[in-house]
mmCIF file of C-alpha atoms and ligand atoms in Angstrom:
data_model
loop_
_atom_site.group_PDB
_atom_site.id
_atom_site.type_symbol
_atom_site.label_atom_id
_atom_site.label_comp_id
_atom_site.label_asym_id
_atom_site.label_seq_id
_atom_site.Cartn_x
_atom_site.Cartn_y
_atom_site.Cartn_z
ATOM 1 C CA UNK A 29 26.950 -39.063 -5.293
ATOM 2 C CA UNK A 30 23.562 -40.149 -4.039
ATOM 3 C CA UNK A 31 21.955 -36.725 -4.339
ATOM 4 C CA UNK A 32 21.441 -34.383 -7.277
ATOM 5 C CA UNK A 33 24.257 -31.908 -7.785
ATOM 6 C CA UNK A 34 23.161 -28.341 -7.291
ATOM 7 C CA UNK A 35 23.066 -26.225 -10.450
ATOM 8 C CA UNK A 36 21.932 -22.789 -9.288
ATOM 9 C CA UNK A 37 23.488 -21.348 -12.425
ATOM 10 C CA UNK A 38 20.818 -23.011 -14.622
ATOM 11 C CA UNK A 39 18.430 -20.166 -13.853
ATOM 12 C CA UNK A 40 21.026 -17.525 -14.703
ATOM 13 C CA UNK A 41 21.972 -18.831 -18.110
ATOM 14 C CA UNK A 42 20.413 -16.135 -20.333
ATOM 15 C CA UNK A 43 18.776 -12.736 -20.220
ATOM 16 C CA UNK A 44 15.360 -14.293 -20.770
ATOM 17 C CA UNK A 45 15.909 -16.783 -17.956
ATOM 18 C CA UNK A 46 17.095 -14.067 -15.557
ATOM 19 C CA UNK A 47 14.215 -11.768 -16.459
ATOM 20 C CA UNK A 48 11.745 -14.594 -15.852
ATOM 21 C CA UNK A 49 12.936 -15.460 -12.341
ATOM 22 C CA UNK A 50 13.750 -11.936 -11.149
ATOM 23 C CA UNK A 51 12.221 -11.296 -7.716
ATOM 24 C CA UNK A 52 12.389 -7.512 -7.528
ATOM 25 C CA UNK A 53 11.411 -5.155 -10.316
ATOM 26 C CA UNK A 54 12.042 -1.439 -10.160
ATOM 27 C CA UNK A 55 9.519 0.732 -12.027
ATOM 28 C CA UNK A 56 8.907 4.430 -12.488
ATOM 29 C CA UNK A 57 5.779 4.079 -10.325
ATOM 30 C CA UNK A 58 8.064 3.531 -7.329
ATOM 31 C CA UNK A 59 9.566 7.015 -7.446
ATOM 32 C CA UNK A 60 8.946 10.339 -5.758
ATOM 33 C CA UNK A 61 11.060 13.261 -6.982
ATOM 34 C CA UNK A 62 11.949 15.993 -4.438
ATOM 35 C CA UNK A 63 11.818 19.612 -5.669
ATOM 36 C CA UNK A 64 13.231 22.724 -3.966
ATOM 37 C CA UNK A 65 11.130 25.825 -4.555
ATOM 38 C CA UNK A 66 11.973 29.416 -3.779
ATOM 39 C CA UNK A 67 10.537 32.955 -4.123
ATOM 40 C CA UNK A 68 11.707 35.364 -6.813
ATOM 41 C CA UNK A 69 11.862 35.143 -10.578
ATOM 42 C CA UNK A 70 14.050 33.499 -13.178
ATOM 43 C CA UNK A 71 15.863 31.335 -10.631
ATOM 44 C CA UNK A 72 17.249 27.925 -11.513
ATOM 45 C CA UNK A 73 20.156 27.823 -9.151
ATOM 46 C CA UNK A 74 22.347 24.723 -8.911
ATOM 47 C CA UNK A 75 22.854 23.263 -5.429
ATOM 48 C CA UNK A 76 26.617 22.804 -5.407
ATOM 49 C CA UNK A 77 26.649 19.804 -3.082
ATOM 50 C CA UNK A 78 23.965 18.020 -5.142
ATOM 51 C CA UNK A 79 24.938 18.097 -8.840
ATOM 52 C CA UNK A 80 21.840 18.025 -11.058
ATOM 53 C CA UNK A 81 19.522 19.402 -8.330
ATOM 54 C CA UNK A 82 18.322 23.026 -8.354
ATOM 55 C CA UNK A 83 16.357 25.680 -6.535
ATOM 56 C CA UNK A 84 13.508 26.796 -8.760
ATOM 57 C CA UNK A 85 11.438 29.955 -8.700
ATOM 58 C CA UNK A 86 7.881 29.239 -9.791
ATOM 59 C CA UNK A 87 8.300 30.824 -13.225
ATOM 60 C CA UNK A 88 11.123 28.363 -13.996
ATOM 61 C CA UNK A 89 9.365 25.321 -12.556
ATOM 62 C CA UNK A 90 7.282 24.378 -15.597
ATOM 63 C CA UNK A 91 10.027 22.639 -17.574
ATOM 64 C CA UNK A 92 10.980 20.578 -14.518
ATOM 65 C CA UNK A 93 7.455 19.395 -13.714
ATOM 66 C CA UNK A 94 6.603 18.844 -17.382
ATOM 67 C CA UNK A 95 9.629 16.561 -17.670
ATOM 68 C CA UNK A 96 8.679 14.702 -14.477
ATOM 69 C CA UNK A 97 5.164 14.090 -15.827
ATOM 70 C CA UNK A 98 6.441 13.112 -19.256
ATOM 71 C CA UNK A 99 8.767 10.530 -17.669
ATOM 72 C CA UNK A 100 5.796 9.011 -15.839
ATOM 73 C CA UNK A 101 6.971 9.791 -12.297
ATOM 74 C CA UNK A 102 3.775 9.835 -10.197
ATOM 75 C CA UNK A 103 4.699 12.262 -7.412
ATOM 76 C CA UNK A 104 6.869 15.153 -6.278
ATOM 77 C CA UNK A 105 7.877 16.103 -2.723
ATOM 78 C CA UNK A 106 8.068 19.847 -2.156
ATOM 79 C CA UNK A 107 10.654 21.590 0.003
ATOM 80 C CA UNK A 108 10.337 25.329 0.473
ATOM 81 C CA UNK A 109 13.199 27.796 0.743
ATOM 82 C CA UNK A 110 11.400 30.797 2.275
ATOM 83 C CA UNK A 111 12.247 34.497 1.975
ATOM 84 C CA UNK A 112 12.066 35.099 5.724
ATOM 85 C CA UNK A 113 12.634 33.020 8.833
ATOM 86 C CA UNK A 114 11.522 33.633 12.422
ATOM 87 C CA UNK A 115 11.324 31.863 15.779
ATOM 88 C CA UNK A 116 8.026 30.080 15.075
ATOM 89 C CA UNK A 117 8.488 29.421 11.347
ATOM 90 C CA UNK A 118 5.478 31.584 10.339
ATOM 91 C CA UNK A 119 6.053 31.224 6.613
ATOM 92 C CA UNK A 120 5.433 27.480 6.918
ATOM 93 C CA UNK A 121 1.726 28.123 7.493
ATOM 94 C CA UNK A 122 1.278 31.275 5.419
ATOM 95 C CA UNK A 123 -1.360 30.938 2.663
ATOM 96 C CA UNK A 124 1.123 32.661 0.385
ATOM 97 C CA UNK A 125 4.103 30.683 1.662
ATOM 98 C CA UNK A 126 6.397 29.202 -0.943
ATOM 99 C CA UNK A 127 5.204 25.603 -0.552
ATOM 100 C CA UNK A 128 1.552 26.674 -0.736
ATOM 101 C CA UNK A 129 2.186 28.779 -3.864
ATOM 102 C CA UNK A 130 4.181 26.043 -5.541
ATOM 103 C CA UNK A 131 1.473 23.481 -4.753
ATOM 104 C CA UNK A 132 -1.212 25.622 -6.389
ATOM 105 C CA UNK A 133 1.061 26.260 -9.365
ATOM 106 C CA UNK A 134 1.855 22.589 -9.960
ATOM 107 C CA UNK A 135 -1.691 21.330 -9.377
ATOM 108 C CA UNK A 136 -3.161 23.825 -11.848
ATOM 109 C CA UNK A 137 -0.665 22.756 -14.531
ATOM 110 C CA UNK A 138 -0.696 19.008 -13.802
ATOM 111 C CA UNK A 139 -3.793 18.005 -11.814
ATOM 112 C CA UNK A 140 -2.782 14.320 -11.840
ATOM 113 C CA UNK A 141 0.772 14.763 -10.599
ATOM 114 C CA UNK A 142 0.667 13.989 -6.875
ATOM 115 C CA UNK A 143 2.021 16.821 -4.752
ATOM 116 C CA UNK A 144 3.433 15.766 -1.398
ATOM 117 C CA UNK A 145 4.186 18.529 1.102
ATOM 118 C CA UNK A 146 6.987 18.117 3.627
ATOM 119 C CA UNK A 147 5.644 19.363 6.955
ATOM 120 C CA UNK A 148 8.420 20.654 9.176
ATOM 121 C CA UNK A 149 9.492 23.970 10.652
ATOM 122 C CA UNK A 150 13.279 23.736 10.226
ATOM 123 C CA UNK A 151 13.512 25.505 6.866
ATOM 124 C CA UNK A 152 11.315 28.295 8.247
ATOM 125 C CA UNK A 153 12.751 28.887 11.731
ATOM 126 C CA UNK A 154 15.682 31.245 12.328
ATOM 127 C CA UNK A 155 17.195 28.747 14.797
ATOM 128 C CA UNK A 156 16.924 25.896 12.257
ATOM 129 C CA UNK A 157 15.191 23.401 14.548
ATOM 130 C CA UNK A 158 12.170 21.348 13.491
ATOM 131 C CA UNK A 159 9.950 22.664 16.303
ATOM 132 C CA UNK A 160 9.634 25.605 18.688
ATOM 133 C CA UNK A 161 12.414 26.373 21.169
ATOM 134 C CA UNK A 162 11.864 27.072 24.840
ATOM 135 C CA UNK A 163 14.782 29.038 26.299
ATOM 136 C CA UNK A 164 15.448 28.791 30.025
ATOM 137 C CA UNK A 165 18.236 28.994 32.564
ATOM 138 C CA UNK A 166 20.074 26.002 33.888
ATOM 139 C CA UNK A 167 23.101 26.301 36.179
ATOM 140 C CA UNK A 168 23.547 29.934 35.142
ATOM 141 C CA UNK A 169 23.478 29.100 31.430
ATOM 142 C CA UNK A 170 20.815 29.975 28.906
ATOM 143 C CA UNK A 171 19.735 26.787 27.216
ATOM 144 C CA UNK A 172 17.268 26.174 24.436
ATOM 145 C CA UNK A 173 15.173 23.051 24.399
ATOM 146 C CA UNK A 174 12.604 21.795 21.936
ATOM 147 C CA UNK A 175 9.069 22.466 23.182
ATOM 148 C CA UNK A 176 7.431 19.343 21.790
ATOM 149 C CA UNK A 177 3.812 20.045 22.645
ATOM 150 C CA UNK A 178 3.841 23.732 21.736
ATOM 151 C CA UNK A 179 5.307 22.792 18.335
ATOM 152 C CA UNK A 180 2.390 20.540 17.452
ATOM 153 C CA UNK A 181 -0.122 23.366 16.984
ATOM 154 C CA UNK A 182 2.176 25.065 14.468
ATOM 155 C CA UNK A 183 2.820 21.867 12.555
ATOM 156 C CA UNK A 184 -0.945 21.355 12.326
ATOM 157 C CA UNK A 185 -1.360 24.880 10.938
ATOM 158 C CA UNK A 186 1.321 24.139 8.329
ATOM 159 C CA UNK A 187 -0.273 20.831 7.315
ATOM 160 C CA UNK A 188 -3.773 22.322 7.023
ATOM 161 C CA UNK A 189 -2.539 25.248 4.922
ATOM 162 C CA UNK A 190 -0.694 22.812 2.646
ATOM 163 C CA UNK A 191 -3.885 20.770 2.228
ATOM 164 C CA UNK A 192 -5.859 23.961 1.523
ATOM 165 C CA UNK A 193 -3.365 24.782 -1.236
ATOM 166 C CA UNK A 194 -4.120 21.408 -2.833
ATOM 167 C CA UNK A 195 -1.435 19.033 -1.520
ATOM 168 C CA UNK A 196 -2.433 15.406 -2.094
ATOM 169 C CA UNK A 197 -0.346 13.919 0.715
ATOM 170 C CA UNK A 198 1.028 15.426 3.930
ATOM 171 C CA UNK A 199 4.513 14.213 4.866
ATOM 172 C CA UNK A 200 5.503 15.356 8.359
ATOM 173 C CA UNK A 201 9.264 15.068 8.935
ATOM 174 C CA UNK A 202 9.600 16.929 12.231
ATOM 175 C CA UNK A 203 9.828 13.940 14.624
ATOM 176 C CA UNK A 204 7.907 15.612 17.463
ATOM 177 C CA UNK A 205 6.101 13.062 19.632
ATOM 178 C CA UNK A 206 2.416 12.881 18.789
ATOM 179 C CA UNK A 207 2.682 14.709 15.454
ATOM 180 C CA UNK A 208 0.685 12.160 13.471
ATOM 181 C CA UNK A 209 -2.259 12.278 15.878
ATOM 182 C CA UNK A 210 -2.181 16.081 16.022
ATOM 183 C CA UNK A 211 -1.997 16.479 12.234
ATOM 184 C CA UNK A 212 -4.644 13.791 11.574
ATOM 185 C CA UNK A 213 -7.039 15.521 13.964
ATOM 186 C CA UNK A 214 -6.275 18.942 12.477
ATOM 187 C CA UNK A 215 -6.778 17.739 8.902
ATOM 188 C CA UNK A 216 -10.041 15.981 9.806
ATOM 189 C CA UNK A 217 -11.411 19.037 11.602
ATOM 190 C CA UNK A 218 -10.594 21.176 8.570
ATOM 191 C CA UNK A 219 -12.482 18.733 6.318
ATOM 192 C CA UNK A 220 -9.439 16.974 4.836
ATOM 193 C CA UNK A 221 -10.406 13.492 5.969
ATOM 194 C CA UNK A 222 -9.259 11.988 2.661
ATOM 195 C CA UNK A 223 -5.726 13.390 2.664
ATOM 196 C CA UNK A 224 -3.243 10.653 3.676
ATOM 197 C CA UNK A 225 -0.297 11.131 6.026
ATOM 198 C CA UNK A 226 3.052 9.782 4.891
ATOM 199 C CA UNK A 227 4.834 9.761 8.214
ATOM 200 C CA UNK A 228 8.591 10.069 8.557
ATOM 201 C CA UNK A 229 8.081 7.456 11.263
ATOM 202 C CA UNK A 230 11.668 6.355 11.632
ATOM 203 C CA UNK A 231 14.017 9.227 11.041
ATOM 204 C CA UNK A 232 17.570 8.882 12.247
ATOM 205 C CA UNK A 233 19.840 11.695 13.436
ATOM 206 C CA UNK A 234 21.996 11.092 10.374
ATOM 207 C CA UNK A 235 25.057 12.741 8.890
ATOM 208 C CA UNK A 236 23.760 11.842 5.439
ATOM 209 C CA UNK A 237 21.503 14.955 5.496
ATOM 210 C CA UNK A 238 24.504 17.302 5.128
ATOM 211 C CA UNK A 239 23.999 18.368 1.490
ATOM 212 C CA UNK A 240 20.254 18.928 2.066
ATOM 213 C CA UNK A 241 20.871 21.242 5.009
ATOM 214 C CA UNK A 242 23.247 23.231 2.847
ATOM 215 C CA UNK A 243 20.586 23.357 0.139
ATOM 216 C CA UNK A 244 17.904 24.841 2.402
ATOM 217 C CA UNK A 245 20.178 26.445 5.036
ATOM 218 C CA UNK A 246 18.495 24.556 7.850
ATOM 219 C CA UNK A 247 21.539 23.595 9.892
ATOM 220 C CA UNK A 248 20.572 24.120 13.557
ATOM 221 C CA UNK A 249 22.081 27.353 14.920
ATOM 222 C CA UNK A 250 22.792 25.624 18.236
ATOM 223 C CA UNK A 251 22.779 22.035 19.427
ATOM 224 C CA UNK A 252 21.730 19.199 17.127
ATOM 225 C CA UNK A 253 18.642 17.148 16.338
ATOM 226 C CA UNK A 254 19.528 14.210 18.554
ATOM 227 C CA UNK A 255 16.812 14.927 21.118
ATOM 228 C CA UNK A 256 14.110 14.259 18.526
ATOM 229 C CA UNK A 257 15.708 12.221 15.733
ATOM 230 C CA UNK A 258 16.716 8.607 16.378
ATOM 231 C CA UNK A 259 20.066 7.168 17.391
ATOM 232 C CA UNK A 260 21.563 5.277 14.402
ATOM 233 C CA UNK A 261 22.525 2.484 16.799
ATOM 234 C CA UNK A 262 18.914 1.555 17.604
ATOM 235 C CA UNK A 263 16.531 -0.868 15.972
ATOM 236 C CA UNK A 264 13.918 -1.780 18.629
ATOM 237 C CA UNK A 265 13.219 1.907 19.089
ATOM 238 C CA UNK A 266 12.246 2.038 15.403
ATOM 239 C CA UNK A 267 9.429 -0.391 16.188
ATOM 240 C CA UNK A 268 8.158 1.864 18.973
ATOM 241 C CA UNK A 269 8.272 4.906 16.695
ATOM 242 C CA UNK A 270 6.464 3.096 13.877
ATOM 243 C CA UNK A 271 3.887 1.543 16.194
ATOM 244 C CA UNK A 272 3.036 4.931 17.685
ATOM 245 C CA UNK A 273 2.519 6.394 14.210
ATOM 246 C CA UNK A 274 0.341 3.481 13.109
ATOM 247 C CA UNK A 275 -1.865 3.896 16.190
ATOM 248 C CA UNK A 276 -2.039 7.657 15.628
ATOM 249 C CA UNK A 277 -3.327 7.169 12.085
ATOM 250 C CA UNK A 278 -0.380 7.179 9.666
ATOM 251 C CA UNK A 279 -1.186 5.879 6.178
ATOM 252 C CA UNK A 280 2.416 5.198 5.083
ATOM 253 C CA UNK A 281 5.611 4.691 7.064
ATOM 254 C CA UNK A 282 8.924 6.165 6.037
ATOM 255 C CA UNK A 283 12.440 5.079 6.891
ATOM 256 C CA UNK A 284 15.117 7.714 6.477
ATOM 257 C CA UNK A 285 17.919 7.526 5.376
ATOM 258 C CA UNK A 286 17.712 4.374 3.250
ATOM 259 C CA UNK A 287 21.124 2.906 2.480
ATOM 260 C CA UNK A 288 22.453 2.416 5.988
ATOM 261 C CA UNK A 289 19.022 1.398 7.264
ATOM 262 C CA UNK A 290 17.981 -1.470 4.991
ATOM 263 C CA UNK A 291 17.404 -3.671 8.058
ATOM 264 C CA UNK A 292 14.881 -1.149 9.360
ATOM 265 C CA UNK A 293 13.051 -1.072 6.010
ATOM 266 C CA UNK A 294 12.739 -4.873 6.150
ATOM 267 C CA UNK A 295 11.617 -4.799 9.772
ATOM 268 C CA UNK A 296 8.808 -2.342 9.099
ATOM 269 C CA UNK A 297 7.756 -4.262 6.011
ATOM 270 C CA UNK A 298 7.444 -7.477 8.034
ATOM 271 C CA UNK A 299 5.846 -5.950 11.126
ATOM 272 C CA UNK A 300 3.246 -3.593 9.658
ATOM 273 C CA UNK A 301 0.843 -3.746 6.756
ATOM 274 C CA UNK A 302 1.218 -0.141 5.628
ATOM 275 C CA UNK A 303 3.214 0.882 2.539
ATOM 276 C CA UNK A 304 6.883 1.430 3.415
ATOM 277 C CA UNK A 305 8.658 4.458 1.968
ATOM 278 C CA UNK A 306 12.463 4.681 1.770
ATOM 279 C CA UNK A 307 14.093 8.115 1.613
ATOM 280 C CA UNK A 308 17.284 7.902 -0.469
ATOM 281 C CA UNK A 309 18.669 11.103 1.084
ATOM 282 C CA UNK A 310 20.948 13.855 -0.154
ATOM 283 C CA UNK A 311 24.240 12.421 1.146
ATOM 284 C CA UNK A 312 23.533 9.084 -0.525
ATOM 285 C CA UNK A 313 22.881 10.871 -3.809
ATOM 286 C CA UNK A 314 25.909 13.158 -3.568
ATOM 287 C CA UNK A 315 28.319 10.296 -2.833
ATOM 288 C CA UNK A 316 27.350 8.576 -6.077
ATOM 289 C CA UNK A 317 27.546 11.827 -8.038
ATOM 290 C CA UNK A 318 30.977 12.667 -6.641
ATOM 291 C CA UNK A 319 32.437 9.263 -7.403
ATOM 292 C CA UNK A 320 30.839 9.230 -10.860
ATOM 293 C CA UNK A 321 32.267 12.667 -11.682
ATOM 294 C CA UNK A 322 35.706 11.274 -10.870
ATOM 295 C CA UNK A 323 35.073 8.349 -13.173
ATOM 296 C CA UNK A 324 35.435 5.899 -10.289
ATOM 297 C CA UNK A 325 32.038 4.212 -10.589
ATOM 298 C CA UNK A 326 29.378 3.639 -13.234
ATOM 299 C CA UNK A 327 26.671 6.059 -12.118
ATOM 300 C CA UNK A 328 23.818 4.395 -13.951
ATOM 301 C CA UNK A 329 24.643 0.857 -12.821
ATOM 302 C CA UNK A 330 25.328 1.849 -9.212
ATOM 303 C CA UNK A 331 22.191 4.000 -8.921
ATOM 304 C CA UNK A 332 19.913 1.292 -10.303
ATOM 305 C CA UNK A 333 21.560 -1.325 -8.082
ATOM 306 C CA UNK A 334 21.003 0.806 -4.982
ATOM 307 C CA UNK A 335 17.384 1.583 -5.831
ATOM 308 C CA UNK A 336 16.690 -2.078 -6.575
ATOM 309 C CA UNK A 337 18.252 -3.024 -3.231
ATOM 310 C CA UNK A 338 15.962 -0.622 -1.387
ATOM 311 C CA UNK A 339 12.973 -2.264 -3.031
ATOM 312 C CA UNK A 340 14.316 -5.733 -2.286
ATOM 313 C CA UNK A 341 14.716 -4.688 1.360
ATOM 314 C CA UNK A 342 10.980 -3.968 1.418
ATOM 315 C CA UNK A 343 10.407 -0.416 0.207
ATOM 316 C CA UNK A 344 7.184 0.059 -1.754
ATOM 317 C CA UNK A 345 8.056 3.649 -2.651
ATOM 318 C CA UNK A 346 11.414 5.445 -2.931
ATOM 319 C CA UNK A 347 11.978 9.176 -2.553
ATOM 320 C CA UNK A 348 15.071 9.859 -4.632
ATOM 321 C CA UNK A 349 16.878 12.769 -6.283
ATOM 322 C CA UNK A 350 17.789 10.222 -8.986
ATOM 323 C CA UNK A 351 14.110 9.727 -9.955
ATOM 324 C CA UNK A 352 14.386 11.456 -13.335
ATOM 325 C CA UNK A 353 17.638 9.711 -14.288
ATOM 326 C CA UNK A 354 16.370 6.335 -13.143
ATOM 327 C CA UNK A 355 13.063 6.792 -15.001
ATOM 328 C CA UNK A 356 15.012 7.571 -18.178
ATOM 329 C CA UNK A 357 17.327 4.594 -17.750
ATOM 330 C CA UNK A 358 14.456 2.210 -17.070
ATOM 331 C CA UNK A 359 12.697 3.360 -20.240
ATOM 332 C CA UNK A 360 15.736 2.750 -22.484
HETATM 333 C C1 LIG B 412 13.530 18.440 7.425
HETATM 334 C C2 LIG B 412 14.125 17.448 6.490
HETATM 335 C C3 LIG B 412 15.465 17.034 6.346
HETATM 336 C C4 LIG B 412 15.496 16.205 5.244
HETATM 337 C C5 LIG B 412 14.199 16.082 4.762
HETATM 338 N N1 LIG B 412 13.360 16.844 5.559
HETATM 339 C C6 LIG B 412 16.696 17.451 7.055
HETATM 340 C C7 LIG B 412 16.925 17.175 8.464
HETATM 341 O O1 LIG B 412 16.160 16.535 9.170
HETATM 342 O O2 LIG B 412 17.944 17.677 8.905
HETATM 343 C C8 LIG B 412 16.722 15.562 4.665
HETATM 344 C C9 LIG B 412 16.613 15.152 3.257
HETATM 345 C C10 LIG B 412 17.889 14.779 2.608
HETATM 346 O O3 LIG B 412 18.969 14.772 3.209
HETATM 347 O O4 LIG B 412 17.804 14.485 1.400
HETATM 348 N N2 LIG B 412 13.273 18.007 8.689
#
């Protein structure tokens, strides 16, 4: 033939051979496990749209965090389900707010488990938006618009109170313009110069958040989030979002959701030298669970394949509701 025949299959011939040449390895150190915390006692309430995920009151949280630590998962991401909501999301920056209480609780039990606090107002506002709303009249109609700059001060208060409670990382998910700069400045002024910001830099206005919004009842009461979250059709805009966050002082860049946005994960990995975080969101999790419950797919194989793909795309860290399952499977 004049040239050597290609034998790509030579390097796939045995388990040992495949293990030796594997390019992407998923480990438990890659995972962050989200936890939903709520006020009250003796609550471990299943979230119906997310089988295997619960709301926990603090007195029922110990078993969950003990298991997470025992599995070797390095971090949890806290979402609060507050008792009361109002126009400015006051319970998001209350010293005795649910996220602050849960942070203190977890850190006193497991000082080495990293606690990441989600910084957003949407779970805490009665209108369900991620920032403050400015209501005004336009053509005889009352309309509500996000007040970007007024929201920043409240997000800073939330971030600082989370850091005061002992959070190790602040993860702002609100998508207001300038939030990284505002929060960095606020944390520094309060003495938290060493607390990193994991920025939800590229967050799409996605339908994959459906089960999560049901879980924390944060569906907007009017309008949608399209004026602050990104259009799923855009990729160059993701670069502008990420670049702004890098300049403002972000320490890690998140892409959310993950599955439909693998190209964005790769882009950020190639363009910036910060760790890239992929958020494997609620809808992605629930689709696998639903199909697995029907017996249509192999849950373990599909989950590990998806998580490996996110890493291959460039994610250094993956936030996933499957963290505990995946940690168990990887250890087998
Ligand atoms: C709050 C927030 C959302 C998610 C994480 N933080 C919902 C949203 O923006 O509507 C979604 C997480 C998931 O779907 O798993 N801003």
